[in-house]
Amino acid sequence: MAKRLIMYLFGFAIGFVIIPLTSEAYSHEDLKLMEEDIAELSDRLDKVETKSIFDRIIVGGKFRTRMDYIRYKDTTASGVADDTNTEDIWSNRLRLNLRADITDGLVFHGRLSCFKLWGESNFDGIANDFNRPSIPDSAGNLHIERAYIDYMIRDPYLSISIGRIPTTGGPPGELRENQTRKASYPKLLIDAEIDAVFFSLHLDEFTDLEESMLGFAYVKFFQNWLDYRGIDMNETTAPTVIFEMQVPCIENSFLWIAYVHVFGWPALTSLPPAYEALGYSITSFPEELGEIDTYFFHIQFDDINEHGLDWFLSYMYSKIDPSSEGSIITTPLFSYKIGLFGDSLNGNLGEPHSFSAIYTGLRYELPIDKWKNPKIGFEYNHGSKYWSAFATSGSGDLISKLMVRGDAYEVYYIQPIGRKNIFLRLGFIYMDHEYENPFLLYGGMTESDMTVTNAYLLMDVLF
């Protein structure tokens, strides 16, 4: 490459310096031929420069077509049994992955995502900054799922990531998705779009711990905006400390521990459209509603003893320190205050609570070469009464099983087709709710006997 550039520069020197000084010695035809040669050299140089730029850019992606069957069974507030099912819901999801090696030690990563139900469609879900790429978009718009840079400050010890960092599809999601690990944060802790600054110090050179890392993340959940209905809203930040390492003496394994403290959880400022249609509205709200402490643990073993068996376990525990303030909800008949896991109707505003969840499962690769080694998997998760996976959107599932306050079970079968870049997944999910709350972290909990059954078939194509 260097020799070519020198030749092209030499050609430019001939064209712009030597030729003008000796133009009288050449005929008009000779000068015209020289100008054509120079133009050809310039065109070649432009192509080389363009190729050099594109050689540093990698584009790939995944296209998914999916069909879901969903059935709800519940008892309404009036005691009437409700049994509703949707026979088939078809959807497409497109992800475009981008990577640009800007310089040595400086890399840009991006992902654009489009998730759409077939045809003209409606979806009963509220899209926000956390889950927008995972909520079906009726217009089929592209959304930014990831956009961040990795900068090796001191390779290989210290690095920094800035932007919309990879916090979706984390472990153990790669097992179910039939791919390698693509994100750092485990799904039970967070499976949503997050903007943050993440520092990581790799400890391998300083300790005897394999693949060990100490990290710190400064996360912004909500930004401050001024003069919103006459109230200055507080910002919501979540500093996070992370430690990760390979389990000693066990290859293809890792242990992940984290502590998160959420400052200034925001008040409820709007209601779902169904409540607004009934005449419900929020007439005022405080600046913030409290703080949350979260402790998280994840352990995973892949291809145990090279026998094709994978296993994982996640556990999360949180404590909430709520304020006694709340947003005022006005109904056609009365008004009441609603805060973090409490409301004035039940007289429990400001009462501290804790919640927890467990998520475990396994996957096994069947030793059947004729069938291209298909895989079977089983997953189970349980959420306590006040469990709230507010940052778990489901990464493309129409219903997120990890948000269940109760029990959820899933079995699935993965069948490769042809080459490694196309496969089918057939799955069955059963969710048994013990408690429910339409406002997630806001208001009190009510007992529930709702069950949800979700059977699905999808095809993924990697490119």
PDB file of N, CA and C in Angstrom, residues 152 154 156-159 200-207 211-214:
ATOM      1  N   MET A 152      -9.297   1.861  24.256  1.00  0.00           N
ATOM      2  CA  MET A 152      -8.301   1.244  25.120  1.00  0.00           C
ATOM      3  C   MET A 152      -7.344   2.327  25.596  1.00  0.00           C
ATOM      4  N   ARG A 154      -5.187   2.193  28.070  1.00  0.00           N
ATOM      5  CA  ARG A 154      -3.877   1.563  28.243  1.00  0.00           C
ATOM      6  C   ARG A 154      -4.047   0.076  28.002  1.00  0.00           C
ATOM      7  N   PRO A 156      -3.386  -3.731  27.635  1.00  0.00           N
ATOM      8  CA  PRO A 156      -4.750  -4.280  27.700  1.00  0.00           C
ATOM      9  C   PRO A 156      -5.394  -4.095  29.065  1.00  0.00           C
ATOM     10  N   TYR A 157      -4.943  -3.095  29.836  1.00  0.00           N
ATOM     11  CA  TYR A 157      -5.384  -2.999  31.221  1.00  0.00           C
ATOM     12  C   TYR A 157      -6.653  -2.172  31.402  1.00  0.00           C
ATOM     13  N   LEU A 158      -6.689  -0.995  30.837  1.00  0.00           N
ATOM     14  CA  LEU A 158      -7.761  -0.037  31.129  1.00  0.00           C
ATOM     15  C   LEU A 158      -8.470   0.372  29.850  1.00  0.00           C
ATOM     16  N   SER A 159      -9.799   0.303  29.868  1.00  0.00           N
ATOM     17  CA  SER A 159     -10.585   0.705  28.706  1.00  0.00           C
ATOM     18  C   SER A 159     -11.817   1.470  29.167  1.00  0.00           C
ATOM     19  N   SER A 200     -13.477  -0.104  32.619  1.00  0.00           N
ATOM     20  CA  SER A 200     -13.144  -1.482  32.992  1.00  0.00           C
ATOM     21  C   SER A 200     -11.640  -1.623  33.158  1.00  0.00           C
ATOM     22  N   LEU A 201     -11.254  -2.209  34.264  1.00  0.00           N
ATOM     23  CA  LEU A 201      -9.860  -2.491  34.572  1.00  0.00           C
ATOM     24  C   LEU A 201      -9.664  -4.003  34.534  1.00  0.00           C
ATOM     25  N   HIS A 202      -8.879  -4.473  33.600  1.00  0.00           N
ATOM     26  CA  HIS A 202      -8.655  -5.909  33.447  1.00  0.00           C
ATOM     27  C   HIS A 202      -7.543  -6.332  34.405  1.00  0.00           C
ATOM     28  N   LEU A 203      -7.846  -7.339  35.225  1.00  0.00           N
ATOM     29  CA  LEU A 203      -6.985  -7.688  36.352  1.00  0.00           C
ATOM     30  C   LEU A 203      -6.097  -8.899  36.108  1.00  0.00           C
ATOM     31  N   ASP A 204      -6.147  -9.490  34.936  1.00  0.00           N
ATOM     32  CA  ASP A 204      -5.390 -10.722  34.678  1.00  0.00           C
ATOM     33  C   ASP A 204      -3.899 -10.553  34.977  1.00  0.00           C
ATOM     34  N   GLU A 205      -3.338  -9.405  34.600  1.00  0.00           N
ATOM     35  CA  GLU A 205      -1.908  -9.192  34.762  1.00  0.00           C
ATOM     36  C   GLU A 205      -1.526  -8.921  36.218  1.00  0.00           C
ATOM     37  N   PHE A 206      -2.502  -8.574  37.043  1.00  0.00           N
ATOM     38  CA  PHE A 206      -2.200  -8.199  38.425  1.00  0.00           C
ATOM     39  C   PHE A 206      -2.592  -9.282  39.426  1.00  0.00           C
ATOM     40  N   THR A 207      -3.417 -10.228  39.008  1.00  0.00           N
ATOM     41  CA  THR A 207      -3.880 -11.285  39.913  1.00  0.00           C
ATOM     42  C   THR A 207      -3.737 -12.629  39.220  1.00  0.00           C
ATOM     43  N   GLU A 211      -9.335 -14.048  33.254  1.00  0.00           N
ATOM     44  CA  GLU A 211     -10.386 -13.226  32.643  1.00  0.00           C
ATOM     45  C   GLU A 211     -11.125 -12.399  33.689  1.00  0.00           C
ATOM     46  N   SER A 212     -10.383 -11.808  34.603  1.00  0.00           N
ATOM     47  CA  SER A 212     -10.998 -11.015  35.676  1.00  0.00           C
ATOM     48  C   SER A 212     -11.048  -9.543  35.282  1.00  0.00           C
ATOM     49  N   MET A 213     -12.096  -8.874  35.740  1.00  0.00           N
ATOM     50  CA  MET A 213     -12.326  -7.482  35.386  1.00  0.00           C
ATOM     51  C   MET A 213     -13.070  -6.777  36.503  1.00  0.00           C
ATOM     52  N   LEU A 214     -12.648  -5.564  36.810  1.00  0.00           N
ATOM     53  CA  LEU A 214     -13.353  -4.696  37.743  1.00  0.00           C
ATOM     54  C   LEU A 214     -13.865  -3.508  36.952  1.00  0.00           C
TER      55      LEU A 214
END
